[in-house]
Amino acid sequence: MSVSTTEPQTASRPAEPARKSGLYATYSKIYPKSVAGTFRRLKWLTLILLLGLYYVTPWIRWDRGPNAPDQAVLVDLPGRRLYFFFIELWPQQVYYLTGALILGAIGLFLATALAGRVWCGYACPQTVWSDLFLWVERRIEGDRGDRIRLDHAPWSPAKLGKKAAKHAAWLLIALLTGGAWVFYFNDAPTLALEMLRFEATSNVLLFIGLFTATTYLLAGHAREQVCIYMCPWPRFQAAMQDEDSLTVTYEDWRGEGRGHLKRSQSWEERKAMGLGDCIDCGACVHVCPTGVDIRNGPQLACIGCGLCVDACNDVMAKIGRPGDLVRFDSLNAQIARANGATPAFKPVRPRTIIYTLLLTVVGGMMAAGLVLKPKVDVNILRDRAPLFVTLSNGDIQNAYTVKVLNMTRAAQTYRLSFTGLPGAVLSVAGGAGEAAEGSVLVQADPDSVATHRVLVRVPKEALRQPSTPTAFVVTRQPDGLTVQHETVFLAP
């Protein structure tokens, strides 16, 4: 029995190794073949979900009240805000972004410890857009064999038309991708209307062009080279894995030795000849988006997509042999299968416990911080030139720049108090309030930073040392919400 193929001779064997020229290897183009199966369906589902989220999210509305943007996800650079549904972050709260990056990194470590490069194979933007571009290529130029024949054929009107149609479709997708990315930094309906009226600014057009070009080059031309040469993740992913991590594996104890299956040959005869279930058809190599031969063992270029599992299972079904010759499995499970023992998947082990605890702790801290995030903040900067001023009556005066962050949609009044030194008198430069002992009132406009220069004078006899620890206390009127900022008062 044999597996028939309609592909040319060059398509029926694994891709030839790259030829070396001097210090560098000559690039050998990869022609991934289409395949159907469980993992291919999972990749389609993930692709549709992620692309849908990417293109649709900027159009989701979220009511934040008057004088506030109603886009659910928005990076408002002119307003210096980041909006994510009910979350609003100011530049002073950039540490939340640090927490988000930490969560992402630990989540990636956990996913790798459990299932290898599942992120690379399914959710990485490079994989998602490359899959989409490859789908377009197949629709226009045909499957693997057709594309190989087309590339090796001389130029003709038919070839030129197919190539032009493919690149035009790629550029359209890249343009939509770049345009959607810019929508995250601008109000999407407003910007879309400006673009339709040819009123978009040069900055908008520049970034759309930049993201269009990078999408077209990376997803259309670079493809697997990004995963193999540009991405740093394959270089240290092994440190995140252990013997119980699920990866794409080949059961060499069952498949070796390899040999083509002859129509008149029985499996008993193959076994007597020392041949295994692998009929050396190359199907696993033909469908691999990075050109990996999984039969050679774990490799840096393998992105763990599992398409070779679908391809091999399809061949095994045709020749009447058990499936999963190529499968997602762990090293320990493979050893157990080879010895006839029952394999066991162990998701709970020291490293996964540690990663889960780190995720829980960091996620809990961020959640608590968001729930308890204050609606007012204060920054204090003491003047350094001069450090202090001796007034005519002997009092010592320090000057401070006080920035009150009003994170509400209404104008607010705050009582600014100075603690730590008895008899301190506060005044706001510019006549924004009369001098008063102990405290003074300041105003802040809605959703803004109010900056005031506050002068603090203290009787010389109240000072016992050149530097006295003190604090400003900002109390919102009339609800009494309080924020404190420590500083010092300098004297001779």
XYZ file of C-alpha atoms in Angstrom:
492
model
C 0.000 0.000 0.000
C 1.261 3.498 -0.786
C 0.157 7.057 -0.241
C -0.394 8.769 -3.574
C 0.582 12.357 -4.264
C -0.003 14.809 -7.074
C 2.931 17.046 -6.129
C 6.068 17.288 -8.277
C 9.145 15.321 -7.396
C 10.658 18.262 -5.548
C 7.582 18.414 -3.346
C 7.543 14.737 -2.357
C 10.679 14.827 -0.269
C 11.765 16.979 2.694
C 13.164 20.393 1.995
C 16.798 20.340 1.034
C 19.232 21.642 3.640
C 20.355 25.194 3.122
C 23.490 25.449 1.010
C 26.435 27.152 2.622
C 28.260 29.930 0.869
C 31.275 31.102 2.807
C 30.244 32.019 6.330
C 26.525 32.180 5.586
C 23.842 29.680 4.563
C 21.889 30.366 1.397
C 18.212 30.802 2.161
C 15.994 27.941 1.010
C 12.337 28.922 0.672
C 9.809 26.891 2.645
C 6.486 25.892 1.090
C 4.173 24.739 3.915
C 1.446 22.377 2.759
C -2.150 22.704 3.925
C -3.382 20.113 6.400
C -6.611 19.313 8.210
C -6.944 18.050 11.742
C -7.437 18.900 15.384
C -4.466 21.227 15.753
C -5.136 22.982 12.456
C -8.710 23.676 13.571
C -7.408 24.947 16.896
C -5.034 27.270 15.064
C -7.869 28.594 12.882
C -10.026 29.198 15.939
C -7.205 31.029 17.719
C -6.423 33.082 14.600
C -10.038 34.178 14.141
C -10.414 35.039 17.821
C -7.178 37.042 18.079
C -7.606 38.898 14.795
C -11.205 39.661 15.715
C -10.107 41.123 19.043
C -7.363 43.142 17.374
C -9.546 44.722 14.701
C -12.728 45.166 16.763
C -11.383 46.379 20.127
C -10.763 50.041 19.096
C -14.451 50.344 18.169
C -15.772 49.221 21.550
C -17.266 52.125 23.513
C -17.112 52.690 27.285
C -18.954 55.514 29.048
C -16.667 57.395 31.434
C -18.870 60.422 31.896
C -18.707 63.927 30.429
C -15.460 65.348 29.049
C -13.849 61.900 28.920
C -13.065 59.687 25.902
C -15.558 56.878 25.391
C -13.196 54.438 23.663
C -12.809 51.293 25.767
C -9.097 50.804 25.002
C -7.169 53.980 24.239
C -3.615 55.238 24.643
C -4.259 58.981 24.826
C -0.806 60.466 24.229
C -1.905 64.153 24.105
C -3.901 63.695 27.320
C -1.234 61.473 28.863
C -3.662 58.758 29.840
C -4.087 55.040 29.240
C -7.671 53.801 29.268
C -8.591 50.130 29.494
C -12.327 49.801 30.074
C -12.836 50.861 33.729
C -9.096 51.342 34.340
C -7.527 54.764 33.848
C -3.782 55.158 34.318
C -1.804 58.374 34.593
C 1.917 58.694 33.751
C 2.661 58.611 37.487
C 1.118 55.123 37.614
C 3.379 53.544 35.006
C 4.264 50.869 37.555
C 0.982 49.150 36.631
C 2.406 48.591 33.150
C 5.494 47.089 34.764
C 3.220 44.743 36.697
C 1.397 43.809 33.487
C 4.710 42.975 31.798
C 5.722 40.847 34.781
C 2.402 39.004 34.622
C 2.876 38.421 30.903
C 6.397 37.074 31.391
C 5.420 34.727 34.227
C 2.355 33.587 32.288
C 4.608 32.776 29.331
C 6.961 30.843 31.621
C 4.032 28.848 33.011
C 2.613 28.084 29.558
C 6.062 26.940 28.397
C 6.565 24.734 31.438
C 3.202 23.073 30.770
C 3.041 22.865 26.973
C 6.306 24.035 25.438
C 6.148 26.769 22.790
C 2.351 26.852 22.679
C 2.501 30.668 22.630
C 4.752 30.632 19.569
C 2.630 28.114 17.722
C -0.770 29.694 18.345
C -0.847 33.190 19.829
C 2.334 35.006 18.764
C 1.459 37.882 16.376
C 4.150 36.703 13.961
C 2.485 33.275 13.781
C -1.045 34.667 13.500
C -0.320 37.101 10.666
C 1.980 34.641 8.864
C -0.834 32.078 8.973
C -3.220 34.648 7.504
C -0.783 35.622 4.748
C -0.106 31.972 3.937
C -3.852 31.303 3.689
C -4.134 34.126 1.146
C -1.173 32.715 -0.754
C -2.810 29.290 -0.946
C -6.099 30.752 -2.112
C -4.405 32.564 -4.990
C -1.440 30.380 -5.963
C -2.585 26.960 -4.774
C -1.181 24.440 -2.324
C 2.445 23.440 -1.851
C 3.003 21.674 -5.168
C 1.254 24.396 -7.143
C 3.343 27.103 -5.512
C 6.583 25.249 -6.181
C 5.666 24.791 -9.838
C 4.624 28.437 -10.121
C 7.899 29.714 -8.649
C 9.967 27.514 -10.964
C 7.898 28.332 -14.047
C 9.026 31.084 -16.447
C 7.306 34.436 -16.176
C 3.984 34.627 -18.011
C 0.839 36.773 -17.807
C -0.813 34.102 -15.614
C 2.140 33.987 -13.190
C 2.406 37.758 -13.093
C -1.319 38.063 -12.390
C -1.202 35.593 -9.510
C 1.862 37.207 -7.963
C 0.372 40.681 -8.295
C -2.939 39.564 -6.774
C -1.156 37.907 -3.852
C 0.996 40.912 -3.017
C -1.940 43.274 -3.445
C -3.934 41.210 -0.931
C -0.964 41.135 1.432
C -0.584 44.904 1.228
C -4.290 45.376 1.880
C -4.133 43.203 5.007
C -0.978 45.009 6.129
C -2.675 48.378 5.582
C -5.690 47.286 7.635
C -3.319 46.054 10.318
C -1.404 49.336 10.448
C -4.615 51.336 10.412
C -6.121 49.303 13.238
C -2.994 49.802 15.354
C -3.196 53.582 14.972
C -6.830 53.438 16.138
C -5.582 52.368 19.571
C -3.908 55.790 19.905
C -6.759 57.887 18.522
C -10.538 57.928 18.733
C -11.346 55.286 16.118
C -14.553 56.758 14.578
C -13.077 60.255 14.431
C -9.823 59.097 12.857
C -11.630 56.845 10.376
C -13.766 59.796 9.254
C -10.659 61.973 8.881
C -8.994 59.278 6.793
C -12.039 58.994 4.528
C -11.945 62.756 4.045
C -8.158 62.669 3.430
C -7.676 64.868 6.496
C -5.408 62.539 8.487
C -2.267 64.168 9.858
C 1.200 63.363 8.578
C 2.054 61.628 11.873
C -0.907 59.270 11.484
C 0.013 58.492 7.885
C 3.646 57.943 8.872
C 2.801 55.349 11.509
C 0.236 53.624 9.314
C 2.905 53.349 6.622
C 5.458 52.064 9.146
C 3.192 49.332 10.530
C 1.977 48.432 7.042
C 5.546 47.948 5.849
C 6.630 45.888 8.865
C 3.541 43.665 8.672
C 4.039 43.084 4.951
C 7.743 42.277 5.311
C 7.576 40.143 8.465
C 4.418 38.146 7.713
C 4.774 37.998 3.938
C 8.510 37.553 3.417
C 10.437 36.931 6.650
C 7.958 34.447 8.166
C 9.883 31.567 9.781
C 13.114 33.586 9.738
C 11.655 35.812 12.460
C 11.051 32.750 14.644
C 14.416 31.151 13.921
C 16.798 34.118 13.808
C 15.153 37.265 15.177
C 13.121 36.067 18.170
C 15.141 35.560 21.393
C 12.579 33.259 23.009
C 13.807 29.960 21.458
C 17.265 30.631 22.891
C 16.217 30.308 26.501
C 12.872 28.490 26.396
C 14.613 25.231 27.403
C 15.291 26.744 30.817
C 11.517 26.971 31.354
C 10.925 23.299 30.517
C 11.587 19.999 32.228
C 11.031 16.294 31.562
C 7.273 16.647 32.139
C 6.666 19.567 29.741
C 4.491 18.741 26.751
C 6.246 19.241 23.431
C 5.823 17.938 19.898
C 7.678 14.606 19.848
C 8.305 11.733 17.475
C 8.042 8.191 18.838
C 11.308 6.931 17.387
C 11.026 3.714 19.353
C 7.950 2.958 17.254
C 8.723 4.672 13.958
C 12.344 3.648 13.347
C 13.730 2.411 11.102
C 12.225 4.414 8.329
C 11.381 3.066 4.947
C 8.913 3.640 2.139
C 5.876 1.378 2.197
C 5.567 -0.886 -0.810
C 2.139 -1.888 -2.034
C 2.778 -5.624 -1.691
C 4.612 -5.386 1.624
C 2.951 -6.507 4.875
C 3.655 -5.012 8.260
C 5.087 -8.347 9.444
C 7.589 -8.231 6.616
C 8.531 -4.652 7.492
C 9.023 -5.614 11.113
C 11.223 -8.527 10.118
C 13.305 -6.115 8.035
C 13.725 -3.832 11.077
C 11.367 -1.149 9.732
C 8.931 0.780 11.884
C 5.675 2.665 11.350
C 7.339 5.692 9.729
C 7.070 5.255 5.967
C 9.353 8.261 5.341
C 6.679 10.137 3.374
C 7.861 13.557 4.550
C 4.322 14.737 5.341
C 5.377 16.059 8.739
C 8.090 18.175 7.089
C 5.891 19.424 4.254
C 3.301 20.984 6.603
C 5.801 22.554 9.031
C 5.779 26.375 8.755
C 9.473 26.487 9.725
C 10.641 23.468 7.712
C 11.510 21.325 10.740
C 11.836 17.539 10.551
C 10.440 16.608 13.954
C 11.896 13.117 13.568
C 15.320 14.590 14.275
C 14.266 15.456 17.826
C 13.687 18.773 19.635
C 14.912 21.736 17.624
C 15.155 25.481 18.095
C 13.075 26.141 14.965
C 10.077 24.079 16.132
C 7.290 26.449 17.250
C 5.109 23.695 18.717
C 2.099 24.250 16.465
C 1.296 20.540 16.117
C 0.542 20.613 12.381
C 2.958 17.712 11.913
C 0.763 15.722 14.314
C -2.250 16.259 12.054
C -0.249 15.362 8.935
C 1.191 12.178 10.424
C -2.162 11.071 11.850
C -3.718 11.488 8.411
C -1.032 9.230 6.873
C -1.329 6.653 9.662
C -5.090 6.479 9.099
C -4.569 5.866 5.365
C -2.131 2.996 5.892
C -4.069 1.433 8.749
C -1.601 2.084 11.555
C -2.261 3.590 15.017
C -2.113 7.381 15.171
C 0.034 9.689 17.270
C 3.364 8.549 15.893
C 4.041 12.279 16.185
C 2.273 13.714 19.196
C 2.294 16.254 22.011
C 4.047 14.399 24.805
C 6.624 14.772 27.543
C 10.031 13.139 27.765
C 9.015 11.070 30.801
C 5.826 9.935 29.065
C 7.809 8.885 25.991
C 10.145 6.821 28.122
C 7.164 5.202 29.823
C 5.511 4.375 26.473
C 8.724 2.922 25.084
C 8.962 0.626 28.106
C 5.306 -0.382 27.921
C 4.334 1.505 31.084
C 1.359 3.813 31.529
C 2.411 7.461 30.983
C 1.224 10.190 33.335
C 0.984 13.919 32.713
C 2.094 15.895 35.774
C 0.975 19.527 35.493
C 1.544 20.106 39.226
C 5.257 20.166 39.921
C 7.677 22.583 41.651
C 8.228 25.018 38.790
C 4.543 25.240 37.836
C 3.646 25.781 41.489
C 6.205 28.589 41.746
C 4.980 30.250 38.541
C 1.364 29.975 39.661
C 2.156 31.479 43.060
C 4.046 34.347 41.417
C 1.105 34.985 39.096
C -1.277 34.968 42.033
C 0.841 37.300 44.161
C 1.603 39.823 41.412
C -1.959 39.675 40.054
C -3.382 40.103 43.542
C -1.149 43.094 44.237
C -2.176 44.756 40.991
C -5.856 44.043 41.594
C -5.639 45.456 45.114
C -3.780 48.499 43.819
C -6.454 49.157 41.196
C -9.279 48.750 43.701
C -7.576 51.022 46.230
C -6.149 53.424 43.640
C -6.575 56.956 45.039
C -8.452 59.690 43.184
C -5.874 62.248 44.245
C -2.092 62.244 44.379
C 0.513 64.838 45.265
C 4.126 65.443 44.248
C 6.340 67.819 46.207
C 9.583 69.323 44.930
C 11.550 71.624 47.243
C 13.464 74.534 45.702
C 17.217 73.946 45.611
C 18.308 77.459 44.700
C 18.296 78.962 47.205
C 17.958 76.189 49.794
C 16.369 78.626 52.218
C 15.799 82.375 52.699
C 16.256 84.324 55.937
C 13.514 86.963 56.154
C 13.927 90.425 57.690
C 12.163 89.345 60.899
C 14.488 86.355 61.312
C 12.045 83.703 60.073
C 13.372 80.992 57.741
C 11.494 80.359 54.487
C 11.556 77.346 52.167
C 9.788 77.182 48.804
C 8.095 74.074 47.401
C 6.472 73.218 44.080
C 3.304 71.306 44.894
C 1.575 69.309 42.143
C -1.888 68.026 43.030
C -3.279 65.360 40.684
C -7.051 65.623 40.571
C -8.150 62.264 39.073
C -11.856 63.109 39.093
C -14.154 64.686 36.508
C -15.040 67.641 38.765
C -13.145 70.664 40.107
C -11.876 70.072 43.634
C -10.709 72.116 46.606
C -7.886 70.783 48.767
C -6.540 71.835 52.138
C -2.748 71.782 52.043
C -1.306 71.330 55.557
C 2.303 71.386 56.736
C 3.211 69.180 59.699
C 6.367 68.613 61.723
C 7.175 72.211 62.692
C 5.053 74.344 65.031
C 4.186 77.851 63.936
C 4.686 77.210 60.193
C 2.885 79.723 57.987
C 1.927 78.768 54.423
C 1.269 81.031 51.469
C 0.682 80.338 47.792
C 2.768 82.398 45.368
C 0.808 84.444 42.873
C -1.949 85.501 45.282
C -3.876 82.226 45.080
C -4.780 82.482 48.735
C -3.886 84.367 51.894
C -1.086 83.214 54.142
C -2.331 81.008 56.964
C -0.742 79.164 59.846
C -0.554 75.406 59.371
C -2.597 75.099 56.164
C -3.890 76.789 53.036
C -6.589 76.020 50.447
C -5.689 75.237 46.812
C -7.834 74.493 43.761
C -7.540 71.850 41.020
C -9.438 71.697 37.742
C -11.161 68.481 36.660
C -8.902 65.641 35.462
C -5.759 67.748 35.635
C -2.570 68.479 37.498
C -2.716 71.702 39.528
C 0.735 73.203 40.103
C 1.247 75.672 42.977
C 4.381 77.277 44.411
C 3.970 77.169 48.169
C 6.099 79.269 50.535
C 6.575 77.973 54.082
C 8.110 80.200 56.761
C 8.975 79.058 60.252
C 10.191 81.081 63.276
C 13.908 80.581 63.746
C 13.472 79.575 67.381
C 11.294 76.606 66.298
C 14.180 75.104 64.370
C 16.537 72.775 66.243
C 18.604 71.367 63.339
C 19.656 72.288 59.787
C 17.312 69.677 58.259
C 13.968 68.864 59.830
C 11.771 65.997 58.517
C 8.305 67.332 57.722
C 5.325 66.422 55.560
C 2.612 67.986 53.430
C -0.883 66.622 53.952
C -3.417 67.159 51.162
C -7.038 66.777 52.254
C -9.859 66.927 49.740
C -12.829 69.044 50.754
C -15.364 68.171 51.969
C -15.064 64.346 52.034
C -11.693 64.343 53.818
C -9.755 62.083 51.426
C -6.126 62.505 52.527
C -2.747 62.044 50.866
C 0.579 62.670 52.596
C 3.985 63.420 51.097
C 7.135 63.579 53.241
C 9.806 66.214 52.708
C 12.329 68.281 54.708
C 12.677 71.876 55.876
C 16.175 73.336 55.644
C 17.637 76.084 57.833
C 21.075 77.585 58.602
